[in-house]
Short mmCIF file of C-alpha atoms in Angstrom, two decimals:
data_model
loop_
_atom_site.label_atom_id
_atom_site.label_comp_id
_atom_site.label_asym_id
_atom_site.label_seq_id
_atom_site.Cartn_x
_atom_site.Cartn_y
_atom_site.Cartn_z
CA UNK A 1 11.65 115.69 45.83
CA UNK A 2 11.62 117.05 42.81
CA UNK A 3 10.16 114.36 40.96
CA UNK A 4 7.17 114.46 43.42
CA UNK A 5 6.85 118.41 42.69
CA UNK A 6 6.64 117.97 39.61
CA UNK A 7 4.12 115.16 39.63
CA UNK A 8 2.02 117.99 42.03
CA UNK A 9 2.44 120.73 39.43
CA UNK A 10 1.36 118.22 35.89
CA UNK A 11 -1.67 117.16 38.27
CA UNK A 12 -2.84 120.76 39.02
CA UNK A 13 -2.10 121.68 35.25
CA UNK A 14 -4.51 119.25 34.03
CA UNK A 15 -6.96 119.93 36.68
CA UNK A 16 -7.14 123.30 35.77
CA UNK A 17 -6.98 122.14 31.87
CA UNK A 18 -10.22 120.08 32.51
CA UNK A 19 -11.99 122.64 34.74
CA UNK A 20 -11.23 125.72 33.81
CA UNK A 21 -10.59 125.65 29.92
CA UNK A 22 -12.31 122.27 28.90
CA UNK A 23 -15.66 121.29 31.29
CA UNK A 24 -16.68 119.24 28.54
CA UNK A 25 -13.71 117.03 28.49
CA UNK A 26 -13.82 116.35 31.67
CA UNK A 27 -16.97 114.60 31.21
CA UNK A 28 -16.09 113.05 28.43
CA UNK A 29 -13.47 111.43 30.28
CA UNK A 30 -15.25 110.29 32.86
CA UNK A 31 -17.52 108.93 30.84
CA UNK A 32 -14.96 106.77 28.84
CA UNK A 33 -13.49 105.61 32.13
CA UNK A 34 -17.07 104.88 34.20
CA UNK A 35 -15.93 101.74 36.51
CA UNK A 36 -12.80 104.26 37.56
CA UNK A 37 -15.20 107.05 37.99
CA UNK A 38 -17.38 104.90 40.34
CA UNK A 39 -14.61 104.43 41.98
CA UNK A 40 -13.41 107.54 42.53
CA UNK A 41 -16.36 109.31 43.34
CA UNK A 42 -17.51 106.68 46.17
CA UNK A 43 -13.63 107.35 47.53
CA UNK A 44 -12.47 103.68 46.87
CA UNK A 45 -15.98 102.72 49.10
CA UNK A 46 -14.33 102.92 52.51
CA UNK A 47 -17.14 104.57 53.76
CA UNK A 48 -19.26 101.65 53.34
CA UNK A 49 -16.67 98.84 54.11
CA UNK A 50 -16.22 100.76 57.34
CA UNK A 51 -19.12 100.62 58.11
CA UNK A 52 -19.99 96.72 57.26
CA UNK A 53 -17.03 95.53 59.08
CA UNK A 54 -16.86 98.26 62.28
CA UNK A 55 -20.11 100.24 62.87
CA UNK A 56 -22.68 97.79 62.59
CA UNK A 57 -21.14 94.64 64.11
CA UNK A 58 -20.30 97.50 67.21
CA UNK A 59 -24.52 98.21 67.07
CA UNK A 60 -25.27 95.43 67.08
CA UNK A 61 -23.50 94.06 69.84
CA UNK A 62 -24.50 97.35 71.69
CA UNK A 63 -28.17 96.23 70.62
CA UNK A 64 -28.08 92.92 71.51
CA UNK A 65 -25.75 92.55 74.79
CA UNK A 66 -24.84 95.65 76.00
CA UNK A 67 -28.45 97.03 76.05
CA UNK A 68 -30.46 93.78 76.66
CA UNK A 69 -28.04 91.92 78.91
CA UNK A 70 -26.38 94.84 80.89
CA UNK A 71 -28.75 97.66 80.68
CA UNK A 72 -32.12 96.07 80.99
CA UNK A 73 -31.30 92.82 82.87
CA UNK A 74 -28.53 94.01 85.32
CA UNK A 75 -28.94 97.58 85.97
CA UNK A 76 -33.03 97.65 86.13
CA UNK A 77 -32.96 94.33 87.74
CA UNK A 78 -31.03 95.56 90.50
CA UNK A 79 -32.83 99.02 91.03
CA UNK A 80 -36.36 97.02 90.33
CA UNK A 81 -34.96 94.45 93.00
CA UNK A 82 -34.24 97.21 95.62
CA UNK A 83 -37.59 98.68 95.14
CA UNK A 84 -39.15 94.99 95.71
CA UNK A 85 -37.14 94.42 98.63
CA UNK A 86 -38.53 97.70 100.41
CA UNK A 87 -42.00 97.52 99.51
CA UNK A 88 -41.70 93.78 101.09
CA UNK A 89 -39.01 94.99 104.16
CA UNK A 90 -42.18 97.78 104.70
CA UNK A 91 -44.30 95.23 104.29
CA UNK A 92 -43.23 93.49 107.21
CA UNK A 93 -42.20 96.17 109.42
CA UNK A 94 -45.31 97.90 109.07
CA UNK A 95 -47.34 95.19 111.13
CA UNK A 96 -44.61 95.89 114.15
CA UNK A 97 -45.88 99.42 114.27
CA UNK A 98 -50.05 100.66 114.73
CA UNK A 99 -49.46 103.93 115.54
CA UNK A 100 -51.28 103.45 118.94
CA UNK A 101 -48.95 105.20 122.08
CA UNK A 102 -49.94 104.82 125.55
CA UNK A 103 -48.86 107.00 128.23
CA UNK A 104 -46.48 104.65 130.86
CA UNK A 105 -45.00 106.02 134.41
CA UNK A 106 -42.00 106.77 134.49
CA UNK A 107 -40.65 106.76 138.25
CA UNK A 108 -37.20 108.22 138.39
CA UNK A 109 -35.13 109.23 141.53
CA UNK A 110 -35.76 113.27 140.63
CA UNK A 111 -39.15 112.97 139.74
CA UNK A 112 -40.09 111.32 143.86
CA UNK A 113 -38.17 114.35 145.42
#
C-alpha cells in the first residue's frame, strides 16, 4: 500500500512539475515521445475499436434485418394486410346491403286484440 501511495504522490509531483512550473517541458516531452503521445491522447483507441467491433456490426444488423425484415416486412405487412382484408370483406358485404327497407306486417297475437 505504500508502495502504490507513493507511486500516486511521484505521479502528481511531476504532473504538477510539468504543468505548473515547466509548460514548456511538457511539450517537449511529448514531442520526443509522439507514437506514445498518440497513444495517449486517443485513450489507447478504444473508442474507435468499440465502435468497429460493437456499434456498427449492431447498426447494421438493426439496418439490414431488424428494420427491413421485421419492421417493414412483418409489422406493415400485417397492418397493410388487415387493411386489404377489410376494404375486400366491405367489398363483399356491401353488395348484401342497398339501403332499400320496405315496410312488412307484422301480425302478432296483441296487435289482433
Amino acid at each position: 500500500m505504500a508502495f502504490s501511495s507513493g507511486i500516486a504522490f511521484a505521479g502528481i509531483g511531476i504532473a504538477a512539475y510539468f504543468f505548473l512550473r515547466r509548460s514548456d517541458a511538457a511539450d517537449r516531452v511529448a514531442a520526443s515521445f509522439a507514437g506514445a503521445h498518440r497513444v495517449l491522447l486517443n485513450k489507447y483507441y478504444v473508442d474507435e475499436l468499440y465502435d468497429a467491433l460493437v456499434v456498427q456490426p449492431i447498426k447494421r444488423t438493426s439496418e439490414r434485418a431488424l428494420w427491413r425484415v421485421i419492421d417493414a416486412g412483418l409489422i406493415d405487412g400485417a397492418v397493410n394486410g388487415a387493411g386489404s382484408f377489410v376494404n375486400g370483406a366491405s367489398a363483399i358485404l356491401r353488395r348484401l346491403q342497398t339501403g332499400s327497407m320496405r315496410p312488412t306486417r307484422c301480425r302478432s297475437s296483441w296487435a289482433s286484440s
